[in-house]
Amino acid sequence: MQHVSKTKSHPFLPARKYSRLTLMASSQSSRNDSKLDPFEPDPTLTNDDLRPTTPAERTFSGWEMASLWIGLVVGVPSYYLAGSLVDLGMAWWQGIATVVAANIILLVPLILTGHPGTRYGISFPVLARSSFGIRGAHIPTLLRALVGCGWYGIETWIGGEAIFILLPQFIKESSSSQFLPWLGTSPLEFACFIVFWVAQLTIVWKGMEGIRELEKYSAPILIILTSCLLTWAYVKAGGFGHMLSISSKLSSSEFWALFFPSLTANISFWATLALNIPDFTRYARSQTDQILGHAGLPIFMGAFTFVGLAVTSSTKVIFGRVISNPIQLLERIGGLTTMILAIFGISLATITTNIAANVVAPANALVNLSPSKFTFRRGALLTALLGIAFQPWRLLQSSESFVYTWLVGYSALLGPIGGIVLADYYLIRKTDLSVRDLYSLSPHGAYYYSGGYNLAAMAALLVGILPVIPGFLQNVGAVSRIPETFVVIYNNAWFFSFFLAGFLYWSVSVLTGKQKKSILPGDPLLPGET
């Protein structure tokens, strides 16, 4: 590590942080500093939430990255996944295998997209500037934010259900619990939803360090509570014989017709995080830490969906009917101690998932939209408000709407963005980025393109989304019939849009000669991590 002589404060960073970032630069940087022009970032492109992370801020170890995933995986939506597939006719092992296969596939873009976050210390909105342009990056980041707002609403609704369980029976039987068709739920349940909505904001205010601490210490607690629930089901049901006896209700052709859209839906489940994972890997200590942290995802998902399916199938033996909703199951179990632990567990699982997965990306997208007006906190507040507008209680009305309308539908938005970002970073730029140009509005910058927009990326995104629209319209009931080709495309929306948009973007970039521009050596913002 080099000694840093007396220098002027870097215009991009607060003075107290400049020396730490300079120490992170490669050993050649000191020889090249004299050759560099003064770098003045555009104030509309940066603030403390968007600048590259410093060495002192890179605190996420491999275990802490894995803890992040445990906190994300252990939650009610994950609990539903395999059970939803069994409801649709799969055997128990087919449901779990589908979930695991989807997450193994997703592991590839997850690790690949995490690389620039760790190498350059940049978040997803800043990375998107490389492929979509300095101004064009607002489009993919806001699309990702839209999905995050929807998921935030779903998770908050689940937390509100946990509060509803705590209420005395006479309140739950009052007139306020009557269903209102125009609202789509009862005023009482809606009120519980709002209470949990407000409670989460107190944690968001602590920022990324608070999220790291929350995930780190919540992971072992969630593992213990999940093990207790599984043990209870095993003892009460006298084993898992009922689950193991669940066979497929589908013919071979029916299974494959269900498998591929289900695979797409399960990939879409974490496609959100696979896209904006640089928001987290920018805090990782090294590439090894981020890779090891992600590697456990298929294992965690397989294990927890097994728990969800095992416990759900056991309720048939224990209570005489299947109870697929874990909130309703915990209410049925009863007992004050059990109830308190259950509410604590569900609330913890919901908060760890919701804040990490569904607040960080939308908040960063809004900060990127207007760094002078938005901070992380303001972005998080708007995310929470939009989560209400999504009316999540309607999305969770049935397994079919949850899987085919919501999960498959938004994969059409995220698939092409992921394909374009990875094609740009690996095929066009060969992992070399000019950090200075990512924060510059200079027309001569590498990522300014046409007025700040990369038209090739815009066109590829549009082409990737358009073929999926007919299938989505049919699923929401807007159209009654569409050609079979569009049905197949919709059922494989993530795969189709990811590869189509990525290939088209790469092809146009090569044909138009928009290969990577040379990057000045010794970029003062480029970490030594490769």
Short mmCIF file of C-alpha atoms in Angstrom, two decimals, residues 33-529:
data_model
loop_
_atom_site.label_atom_id
_atom_site.label_comp_id
_atom_site.label_asym_id
_atom_site.label_seq_id
_atom_site.Cartn_x
_atom_site.Cartn_y
_atom_site.Cartn_z
CA ASP A 33 -1.92 11.20 -11.66
CA SER A 34 0.10 13.94 -13.32
CA LYS A 35 -1.30 12.95 -16.71
CA LEU A 36 -4.94 13.21 -15.62
CA ASP A 37 -7.13 16.22 -16.17
CA PRO A 38 -8.93 17.51 -13.09
CA PHE A 39 -12.12 15.51 -12.64
CA GLU A 40 -15.22 17.45 -11.69
CA PRO A 41 -18.35 15.24 -11.43
CA ASP A 42 -21.62 16.74 -12.56
CA PRO A 43 -23.64 17.65 -9.44
CA THR A 44 -26.82 16.28 -11.04
CA LEU A 45 -25.24 12.82 -11.20
CA THR A 46 -23.93 12.29 -7.70
CA ASN A 47 -24.42 12.66 -3.98
CA ASP A 48 -23.33 10.63 -0.95
CA ASP A 49 -25.69 7.77 -1.91
CA LEU A 50 -24.41 7.46 -5.50
CA ARG A 51 -20.64 7.92 -5.17
CA PRO A 52 -18.37 4.82 -5.23
CA THR A 53 -17.86 3.13 -1.89
CA THR A 54 -14.60 3.64 0.00
CA PRO A 55 -12.46 0.85 1.50
CA ALA A 56 -13.80 1.59 4.98
CA GLU A 57 -17.35 1.09 3.73
CA ARG A 58 -16.60 -2.35 2.27
CA THR A 59 -17.60 -4.39 5.28
CA PHE A 60 -19.74 -7.23 3.88
CA SER A 61 -17.99 -10.57 4.37
CA GLY A 62 -19.03 -13.81 2.64
CA TRP A 63 -21.06 -14.80 5.72
CA GLU A 64 -22.80 -11.44 5.82
CA MET A 65 -23.69 -11.72 2.13
CA ALA A 66 -25.05 -15.22 2.84
CA SER A 67 -26.95 -13.83 5.85
CA LEU A 68 -28.52 -11.32 3.53
CA TRP A 69 -29.90 -14.15 1.42
CA ILE A 70 -31.12 -16.12 4.43
CA GLY A 71 -33.01 -13.04 5.58
CA LEU A 72 -34.41 -12.60 2.08
CA VAL A 73 -35.38 -16.24 1.53
CA VAL A 74 -37.09 -16.90 4.87
CA GLY A 75 -40.42 -15.22 4.30
CA VAL A 76 -44.04 -15.89 3.47
CA PRO A 77 -43.76 -15.50 -0.35
CA SER A 78 -40.96 -18.12 -0.46
CA TYR A 79 -43.08 -20.36 1.77
CA TYR A 80 -45.82 -20.23 -0.87
CA LEU A 81 -43.68 -21.09 -3.90
CA ALA A 82 -43.52 -24.91 -3.97
CA GLY A 83 -47.00 -25.14 -2.43
CA SER A 84 -48.39 -23.04 -5.27
CA LEU A 85 -46.91 -25.50 -7.77
CA VAL A 86 -48.40 -28.48 -5.90
CA ASP A 87 -51.76 -26.70 -5.92
CA LEU A 88 -51.43 -26.52 -9.70
CA GLY A 89 -50.85 -30.29 -9.95
CA MET A 90 -47.14 -31.02 -9.45
CA ALA A 91 -45.79 -33.74 -7.14
CA TRP A 92 -44.04 -32.45 -4.00
CA TRP A 93 -40.56 -33.23 -5.31
CA GLN A 94 -41.32 -31.68 -8.70
CA GLY A 95 -42.31 -28.42 -7.00
CA ILE A 96 -39.10 -28.27 -4.96
CA ALA A 97 -36.94 -29.31 -7.93
CA THR A 98 -38.45 -26.53 -10.05
CA VAL A 99 -37.61 -23.94 -7.40
CA VAL A 100 -34.02 -25.20 -7.00
CA ALA A 101 -33.44 -25.41 -10.78
CA ALA A 102 -34.65 -21.84 -11.23
CA ASN A 103 -32.28 -20.54 -8.56
CA ILE A 104 -29.29 -22.42 -9.96
CA ILE A 105 -29.96 -20.76 -13.32
CA LEU A 106 -30.39 -17.37 -11.67
CA LEU A 107 -27.08 -17.75 -9.85
CA VAL A 108 -25.23 -17.07 -13.12
CA PRO A 109 -26.58 -13.57 -13.87
CA LEU A 110 -26.59 -12.82 -10.13
CA ILE A 111 -22.83 -13.32 -9.75
CA LEU A 112 -22.03 -11.74 -13.12
CA THR A 113 -24.02 -8.60 -12.32
CA GLY A 114 -22.49 -8.41 -8.83
CA HIS A 115 -18.95 -8.20 -10.24
CA PRO A 116 -18.94 -4.50 -11.28
CA GLY A 117 -20.46 -3.53 -7.95
CA THR A 118 -17.52 -5.05 -6.08
CA ARG A 119 -14.86 -4.00 -8.58
CA TYR A 120 -15.86 -0.36 -8.95
CA GLY A 121 -17.92 0.27 -5.80
CA ILE A 122 -20.89 1.49 -7.85
CA SER A 123 -24.62 0.90 -7.44
CA PHE A 124 -26.99 -0.42 -10.11
CA PRO A 125 -28.22 3.02 -11.27
CA VAL A 126 -24.61 4.06 -11.92
CA LEU A 127 -23.79 0.77 -13.67
CA ALA A 128 -26.84 1.21 -15.92
CA ARG A 129 -25.33 4.47 -17.20
CA SER A 130 -22.70 2.43 -19.03
CA SER A 131 -25.21 0.60 -21.23
CA PHE A 132 -28.26 2.89 -21.35
CA GLY A 133 -26.47 6.23 -21.22
CA ILE A 134 -26.05 8.86 -18.52
CA ARG A 135 -29.67 9.97 -18.83
CA GLY A 136 -31.09 6.79 -20.34
CA ALA A 137 -30.22 4.87 -17.16
CA HIS A 138 -33.35 6.35 -15.58
CA ILE A 139 -35.53 4.03 -17.68
CA PRO A 140 -34.21 0.63 -16.43
CA THR A 141 -33.77 1.86 -12.86
CA LEU A 142 -37.33 3.20 -12.67
CA LEU A 143 -38.72 -0.02 -14.17
CA ARG A 144 -36.84 -1.95 -11.47
CA ALA A 145 -38.16 0.51 -8.90
CA LEU A 146 -41.73 -0.09 -10.06
CA VAL A 147 -41.39 -3.82 -9.41
CA GLY A 148 -39.79 -3.13 -6.02
CA CYS A 149 -42.73 -0.96 -5.01
CA GLY A 150 -45.13 -3.78 -5.90
CA TRP A 151 -43.16 -6.30 -3.83
CA TYR A 152 -42.90 -3.82 -0.97
CA GLY A 153 -46.69 -3.70 -0.88
CA ILE A 154 -47.00 -7.51 -0.93
CA GLU A 155 -44.54 -8.01 1.94
CA THR A 156 -46.11 -5.21 3.97
CA TRP A 157 -49.55 -6.75 3.54
CA ILE A 158 -48.16 -10.03 4.90
CA GLY A 159 -46.74 -8.18 7.91
CA GLY A 160 -50.11 -6.54 8.44
CA GLU A 161 -51.74 -9.97 8.53
CA ALA A 162 -49.42 -10.90 11.40
CA ILE A 163 -50.64 -7.88 13.36
CA PHE A 164 -54.24 -8.87 12.61
CA ILE A 165 -53.65 -12.22 14.34
CA LEU A 166 -52.66 -10.44 17.56
CA LEU A 167 -55.98 -8.62 17.83
CA PRO A 168 -58.58 -9.86 20.33
CA GLN A 169 -61.37 -11.97 18.84
CA PHE A 170 -64.10 -9.43 19.58
CA ILE A 171 -62.30 -6.84 17.46
CA LYS A 172 -61.87 -9.27 14.58
CA GLU A 173 -65.61 -9.96 14.73
CA SER A 174 -66.60 -6.29 14.75
CA SER A 175 -68.18 -4.41 11.86
CA SER A 176 -64.77 -3.02 10.89
CA SER A 177 -63.73 -6.51 9.77
CA GLN A 178 -66.50 -6.67 7.16
CA PHE A 179 -65.28 -6.97 3.58
CA LEU A 180 -65.71 -3.87 1.41
CA PRO A 181 -65.86 -4.70 -2.33
CA TRP A 182 -64.57 -1.28 -3.44
CA LEU A 183 -61.55 -1.60 -1.12
CA GLY A 184 -60.92 -5.26 -1.84
CA THR A 185 -60.46 -6.07 1.86
CA SER A 186 -61.83 -5.06 5.27
CA PRO A 187 -61.07 -1.71 6.95
CA LEU A 188 -59.53 -3.54 9.91
CA GLU A 189 -57.10 -5.54 7.80
CA PHE A 190 -56.23 -2.43 5.84
CA ALA A 191 -55.51 -0.60 9.10
CA CYS A 192 -53.16 -3.41 10.22
CA PHE A 193 -51.41 -3.11 6.86
CA ILE A 194 -50.85 0.61 7.42
CA VAL A 195 -49.52 0.05 10.96
CA PHE A 196 -46.87 -2.39 9.70
CA TRP A 197 -46.16 -0.03 6.80
CA VAL A 198 -45.32 2.76 9.24
CA ALA A 199 -43.27 0.48 11.54
CA GLN A 200 -40.87 -0.51 8.73
CA LEU A 201 -39.94 3.07 7.96
CA THR A 202 -38.20 3.44 11.32
CA ILE A 203 -35.65 0.80 10.25
CA VAL A 204 -35.18 2.19 6.75
CA TRP A 205 -34.01 5.47 8.26
CA LYS A 206 -30.77 3.80 9.43
CA GLY A 207 -29.53 3.24 5.87
CA MET A 208 -27.37 0.42 4.47
CA GLU A 209 -25.34 -0.15 7.64
CA GLY A 210 -28.54 -0.66 9.58
CA ILE A 211 -29.73 -3.13 6.94
CA ARG A 212 -26.44 -5.05 7.17
CA GLU A 213 -26.71 -5.37 10.94
CA LEU A 214 -30.38 -6.39 10.71
CA GLU A 215 -29.68 -9.17 8.20
CA LYS A 216 -26.56 -10.40 10.01
CA TYR A 217 -28.23 -10.97 13.37
CA SER A 218 -31.63 -12.00 12.03
CA ALA A 219 -30.32 -14.93 9.97
CA PRO A 220 -29.59 -17.37 12.86
CA ILE A 221 -32.85 -16.39 14.60
CA LEU A 222 -34.86 -17.13 11.46
CA ILE A 223 -33.11 -20.49 11.00
CA ILE A 224 -33.99 -21.50 14.59
CA LEU A 225 -37.63 -20.41 14.28
CA THR A 226 -38.01 -22.20 10.93
CA SER A 227 -36.54 -25.39 12.42
CA CYS A 228 -38.99 -25.18 15.32
CA LEU A 229 -41.95 -24.93 12.93
CA LEU A 230 -40.72 -27.91 10.91
CA THR A 231 -40.17 -29.97 14.07
CA TRP A 232 -43.66 -29.13 15.33
CA ALA A 233 -45.21 -30.27 12.04
CA TYR A 234 -43.20 -33.50 12.01
CA VAL A 235 -44.15 -34.44 15.57
CA LYS A 236 -47.82 -33.48 15.31
CA ALA A 237 -48.34 -35.22 11.96
CA GLY A 238 -46.30 -38.30 12.88
CA GLY A 239 -43.80 -37.70 10.08
CA PHE A 240 -44.03 -36.38 6.56
CA GLY A 241 -45.75 -39.39 5.07
CA HIS A 242 -48.64 -37.33 3.73
CA MET A 243 -46.32 -34.98 1.89
CA LEU A 244 -44.30 -37.83 0.43
CA SER A 245 -47.51 -39.40 -0.86
CA ILE A 246 -48.43 -36.33 -2.91
CA SER A 247 -48.07 -37.45 -6.51
CA SER A 248 -48.40 -35.52 -9.72
CA LYS A 249 -51.90 -34.91 -11.08
CA LEU A 250 -50.50 -34.01 -14.48
CA SER A 251 -49.85 -35.99 -17.62
CA SER A 252 -46.41 -35.69 -19.21
CA SER A 253 -47.54 -33.01 -21.66
CA GLU A 254 -49.42 -31.12 -18.94
CA PHE A 255 -46.35 -31.19 -16.68
CA TRP A 256 -44.06 -29.65 -19.29
CA ALA A 257 -46.71 -27.08 -20.15
CA LEU A 258 -46.68 -26.06 -16.47
CA PHE A 259 -42.96 -26.51 -15.83
CA PHE A 260 -41.56 -23.81 -18.12
CA PRO A 261 -43.83 -20.94 -17.02
CA SER A 262 -43.26 -22.09 -13.41
CA LEU A 263 -39.48 -22.07 -13.98
CA THR A 264 -39.78 -18.56 -15.41
CA ALA A 265 -41.90 -17.47 -12.44
CA ASN A 266 -39.35 -18.79 -9.96
CA ILE A 267 -36.47 -17.13 -11.80
CA SER A 268 -38.50 -13.93 -11.73
CA PHE A 269 -38.86 -14.28 -7.96
CA TRP A 270 -35.27 -13.10 -7.42
CA ALA A 271 -34.71 -11.51 -10.84
CA THR A 272 -35.23 -8.23 -9.04
CA LEU A 273 -32.17 -8.77 -6.83
CA ALA A 274 -30.16 -10.28 -9.68
CA LEU A 275 -30.56 -6.96 -11.47
CA ASN A 276 -29.72 -4.49 -8.71
CA ILE A 277 -27.33 -6.73 -6.74
CA PRO A 278 -24.50 -4.16 -7.24
CA ASP A 279 -26.38 -2.07 -4.65
CA PHE A 280 -25.14 -4.68 -2.15
CA THR A 281 -21.94 -6.08 -3.69
CA ARG A 282 -20.45 -2.56 -3.74
CA TYR A 283 -20.10 -3.10 0.03
CA ALA A 284 -18.46 -6.55 -0.29
CA ARG A 285 -14.84 -6.93 0.83
CA SER A 286 -13.84 -8.86 -2.31
CA GLN A 287 -15.15 -10.79 -5.32
CA THR A 288 -14.65 -14.00 -3.36
CA ASP A 289 -16.94 -12.74 -0.61
CA GLN A 290 -19.71 -11.78 -3.02
CA ILE A 291 -19.49 -15.10 -4.90
CA LEU A 292 -19.47 -17.25 -1.76
CA GLY A 293 -22.33 -15.22 -0.33
CA HIS A 294 -24.50 -15.82 -3.40
CA ALA A 295 -23.60 -19.50 -3.81
CA GLY A 296 -25.95 -20.58 -1.04
CA LEU A 297 -29.09 -19.18 -2.69
CA PRO A 298 -30.28 -22.43 -4.38
CA ILE A 299 -29.66 -24.34 -1.13
CA PHE A 300 -31.51 -21.79 1.00
CA MET A 301 -34.44 -21.64 -1.40
CA GLY A 302 -34.66 -25.42 -1.72
CA ALA A 303 -34.55 -25.90 2.05
CA PHE A 304 -37.14 -23.26 2.86
CA THR A 305 -39.59 -24.29 0.14
CA PHE A 306 -39.27 -27.84 1.51
CA VAL A 307 -40.24 -26.49 4.94
CA GLY A 308 -43.20 -24.64 3.45
CA LEU A 309 -44.42 -27.69 1.57
CA ALA A 310 -43.79 -30.13 4.46
CA VAL A 311 -45.63 -27.98 6.99
CA THR A 312 -48.51 -27.24 4.61
CA SER A 313 -49.04 -30.91 3.78
CA SER A 314 -48.87 -31.80 7.48
CA THR A 315 -51.82 -29.52 8.23
CA LYS A 316 -54.04 -31.98 6.33
CA VAL A 317 -53.20 -34.63 8.93
CA ILE A 318 -53.19 -32.32 11.95
CA PHE A 319 -56.30 -30.20 11.27
CA GLY A 320 -58.16 -32.23 8.66
CA ARG A 321 -57.71 -29.59 5.96
CA VAL A 322 -54.85 -27.97 4.10
CA ILE A 323 -53.76 -24.58 5.48
CA SER A 324 -51.36 -23.08 2.95
CA ASN A 325 -51.17 -19.62 4.50
CA PRO A 326 -48.55 -19.64 7.32
CA ILE A 327 -50.25 -16.67 9.00
CA GLN A 328 -53.54 -18.58 9.27
CA LEU A 329 -51.66 -21.69 10.42
CA LEU A 330 -49.95 -19.87 13.27
CA GLU A 331 -53.29 -18.41 14.32
CA ARG A 332 -54.75 -21.93 14.40
CA ILE A 333 -51.90 -23.32 16.52
CA GLY A 334 -52.76 -20.95 19.37
CA GLY A 335 -51.12 -20.52 22.77
CA LEU A 336 -49.76 -17.20 24.00
CA THR A 337 -46.05 -18.14 23.86
CA THR A 338 -46.40 -19.74 20.45
CA MET A 339 -48.36 -16.77 19.20
CA ILE A 340 -45.75 -14.24 20.38
CA LEU A 341 -42.91 -16.23 18.83
CA ALA A 342 -44.90 -16.64 15.63
CA ILE A 343 -45.67 -12.96 15.30
CA PHE A 344 -42.05 -12.09 16.08
CA GLY A 345 -40.79 -14.58 13.49
CA ILE A 346 -43.14 -13.48 10.73
CA SER A 347 -42.49 -9.81 11.39
CA LEU A 348 -38.71 -10.35 11.40
CA ALA A 349 -38.82 -12.46 8.24
CA THR A 350 -40.99 -9.90 6.48
CA ILE A 351 -38.91 -6.90 7.47
CA THR A 352 -35.57 -8.51 6.54
CA THR A 353 -36.92 -9.40 3.11
CA ASN A 354 -38.82 -6.23 2.46
CA ILE A 355 -36.22 -3.66 3.38
CA ALA A 356 -33.29 -5.34 1.63
CA ALA A 357 -35.11 -6.49 -1.50
CA ASN A 358 -37.73 -3.84 -2.06
CA VAL A 359 -36.53 -0.55 -0.61
CA VAL A 360 -32.88 -0.24 -1.63
CA ALA A 361 -33.38 -0.45 -5.42
CA PRO A 362 -36.35 1.95 -5.72
CA ALA A 363 -34.73 4.42 -3.31
CA ASN A 364 -31.47 4.39 -5.27
CA ALA A 365 -33.39 4.77 -8.54
CA LEU A 366 -35.09 7.90 -7.23
CA VAL A 367 -31.81 9.29 -5.93
CA ASN A 368 -30.33 8.70 -9.39
CA LEU A 369 -33.30 10.51 -10.95
CA SER A 370 -32.60 13.69 -8.98
CA PRO A 371 -29.66 13.57 -6.54
CA SER A 372 -30.31 17.16 -5.46
CA LYS A 373 -33.92 16.45 -4.44
CA PHE A 374 -33.89 12.81 -3.34
CA THR A 375 -31.96 11.17 -0.55
CA PHE A 376 -32.14 7.49 0.32
CA ARG A 377 -34.74 8.27 2.99
CA ARG A 378 -36.98 10.29 0.70
CA GLY A 379 -36.76 7.61 -1.96
CA ALA A 380 -37.71 4.95 0.58
CA LEU A 381 -40.74 6.97 1.67
CA LEU A 382 -42.03 7.31 -1.90
CA THR A 383 -41.41 3.58 -2.44
CA ALA A 384 -43.60 2.80 0.56
CA LEU A 385 -46.38 5.07 -0.69
CA LEU A 386 -46.39 3.43 -4.11
CA GLY A 387 -46.52 0.03 -2.38
CA ILE A 388 -49.97 0.96 -1.09
CA ALA A 389 -51.13 1.98 -4.57
CA PHE A 390 -50.37 -1.53 -5.88
CA GLN A 391 -53.16 -2.98 -3.66
CA PRO A 392 -51.18 -6.14 -2.79
CA TRP A 393 -54.21 -7.87 -1.21
CA ARG A 394 -55.62 -8.29 -4.72
CA LEU A 395 -52.36 -9.79 -6.08
CA LEU A 396 -52.39 -12.50 -3.41
CA GLN A 397 -55.97 -13.64 -4.02
CA SER A 398 -54.95 -16.89 -5.73
CA SER A 399 -51.92 -18.99 -6.58
CA GLU A 400 -52.55 -18.49 -10.28
CA SER A 401 -52.65 -14.69 -10.10
CA PHE A 402 -49.53 -14.65 -7.90
CA VAL A 403 -47.51 -16.91 -10.21
CA TYR A 404 -48.71 -16.09 -13.70
CA THR A 405 -49.81 -12.48 -13.57
CA TRP A 406 -47.38 -10.94 -11.11
CA LEU A 407 -44.21 -13.07 -11.21
CA VAL A 408 -44.21 -13.90 -14.92
CA GLY A 409 -45.50 -10.49 -15.91
CA TYR A 410 -42.74 -8.40 -14.39
CA SER A 411 -40.05 -10.76 -15.64
CA ALA A 412 -40.72 -9.26 -19.07
CA LEU A 413 -39.48 -5.93 -17.71
CA LEU A 414 -36.41 -7.23 -15.88
CA GLY A 415 -35.22 -9.88 -18.35
CA PRO A 416 -34.22 -7.53 -21.18
CA ILE A 417 -32.60 -5.04 -18.80
CA GLY A 418 -30.39 -7.80 -17.37
CA GLY A 419 -29.47 -9.05 -20.84
CA ILE A 420 -28.47 -5.57 -22.02
CA VAL A 421 -26.44 -4.71 -18.90
CA LEU A 422 -24.48 -7.98 -19.00
CA ALA A 423 -23.90 -7.82 -22.77
CA ASP A 424 -22.52 -4.31 -22.37
CA TYR A 425 -20.28 -5.05 -19.40
CA TYR A 426 -18.83 -8.38 -20.55
CA LEU A 427 -19.10 -8.50 -24.35
CA ILE A 428 -18.71 -4.85 -25.31
CA ARG A 429 -16.55 -3.38 -22.52
CA LYS A 430 -14.75 -6.53 -21.36
CA THR A 431 -15.40 -5.47 -17.70
CA ASP A 432 -13.51 -2.16 -18.14
CA LEU A 433 -15.45 0.95 -17.08
CA SER A 434 -14.38 4.58 -16.82
CA VAL A 435 -15.70 5.62 -13.44
CA ARG A 436 -15.05 9.28 -14.19
CA ASP A 437 -17.28 9.11 -17.29
CA LEU A 438 -20.07 7.47 -15.31
CA TYR A 439 -20.38 10.75 -13.40
CA SER A 440 -19.88 13.13 -16.30
CA LEU A 441 -22.31 14.90 -18.67
CA SER A 442 -19.51 15.79 -21.06
CA PRO A 443 -20.55 15.10 -24.69
CA HIS A 444 -17.12 13.49 -25.09
CA GLY A 445 -17.73 11.02 -22.24
CA ALA A 446 -17.79 7.29 -22.98
CA TYR A 447 -21.42 6.95 -21.88
CA TYR A 448 -22.99 10.14 -23.20
CA TYR A 449 -24.03 8.56 -26.53
CA SER A 450 -26.85 10.64 -28.14
CA GLY A 451 -27.74 13.38 -25.69
CA GLY A 452 -27.17 11.01 -22.79
CA TYR A 453 -29.26 8.16 -24.25
CA ASN A 454 -27.96 4.95 -25.85
CA LEU A 455 -30.50 4.38 -28.62
CA ALA A 456 -29.26 0.82 -29.20
CA ALA A 457 -30.11 -0.12 -25.60
CA MET A 458 -33.50 1.61 -25.81
CA ALA A 459 -34.39 -0.25 -28.98
CA ALA A 460 -33.23 -3.59 -27.57
CA LEU A 461 -35.28 -3.04 -24.41
CA LEU A 462 -38.41 -2.26 -26.41
CA VAL A 463 -37.96 -5.26 -28.71
CA GLY A 464 -37.43 -7.50 -25.66
CA ILE A 465 -40.67 -6.36 -24.00
CA LEU A 466 -43.10 -6.10 -26.94
CA PRO A 467 -43.50 -9.85 -27.76
CA VAL A 468 -44.53 -10.57 -24.14
CA ILE A 469 -47.32 -8.00 -24.02
CA PRO A 470 -50.02 -10.09 -25.78
CA GLY A 471 -49.60 -12.92 -23.26
CA PHE A 472 -49.75 -10.49 -20.35
CA LEU A 473 -52.93 -8.89 -21.71
CA GLN A 474 -54.56 -12.31 -21.99
CA ASN A 475 -53.64 -13.19 -18.40
CA VAL A 476 -55.16 -10.01 -16.98
CA GLY A 477 -58.31 -10.54 -19.06
CA ALA A 478 -57.83 -7.62 -21.45
CA VAL A 479 -57.99 -9.93 -24.49
CA SER A 480 -59.65 -13.33 -24.79
CA ARG A 481 -57.52 -15.13 -27.38
CA ILE A 482 -54.01 -14.76 -28.77
CA PRO A 483 -51.90 -16.91 -31.13
CA GLU A 484 -50.22 -19.89 -29.47
CA THR A 485 -46.78 -18.45 -30.28
CA PHE A 486 -47.40 -15.52 -27.92
CA VAL A 487 -48.57 -17.91 -25.20
CA VAL A 488 -45.26 -19.79 -25.42
CA ILE A 489 -43.30 -16.52 -25.39
CA TYR A 490 -45.17 -15.30 -22.29
CA ASN A 491 -44.67 -18.59 -20.46
CA ASN A 492 -40.93 -18.19 -21.01
CA ALA A 493 -40.86 -14.41 -20.68
CA TRP A 494 -37.62 -14.01 -18.71
CA PHE A 495 -35.57 -16.34 -20.95
CA PHE A 496 -36.98 -14.94 -24.17
CA SER A 497 -36.60 -11.27 -23.29
CA PHE A 498 -33.19 -11.67 -21.62
CA PHE A 499 -31.49 -13.35 -24.57
CA LEU A 500 -33.36 -11.45 -27.30
CA ALA A 501 -32.56 -8.02 -25.88
CA GLY A 502 -28.98 -8.93 -24.96
CA PHE A 503 -28.21 -10.38 -28.40
CA LEU A 504 -29.85 -7.49 -30.22
CA TYR A 505 -27.95 -4.91 -28.16
CA TRP A 506 -24.63 -6.67 -28.73
CA SER A 507 -25.29 -7.02 -32.47
CA VAL A 508 -26.25 -3.38 -32.99
CA SER A 509 -23.30 -2.16 -30.90
CA VAL A 510 -20.85 -4.22 -32.96
CA LEU A 511 -22.39 -3.26 -36.31
CA THR A 512 -22.42 0.46 -35.47
CA GLY A 513 -18.86 0.32 -34.15
CA LYS A 514 -19.78 1.35 -30.60
CA GLN A 515 -17.05 -0.69 -29.02
CA LYS A 516 -15.56 0.32 -25.70
CA LYS A 517 -13.60 3.54 -25.62
CA SER A 518 -10.13 3.51 -24.14
CA ILE A 519 -10.08 4.21 -20.42
CA LEU A 520 -7.46 6.52 -19.03
CA PRO A 521 -4.98 4.64 -16.84
CA GLY A 522 -4.93 5.36 -13.17
CA ASP A 523 -8.57 6.40 -12.84
CA PRO A 524 -8.59 7.79 -9.28
CA LEU A 525 -11.96 6.21 -8.52
CA LEU A 526 -11.07 2.72 -9.71
CA PRO A 527 -10.50 0.26 -6.81
CA GLY A 528 -7.75 -2.27 -7.03
CA GLU A 529 -10.32 -5.11 -6.77
#
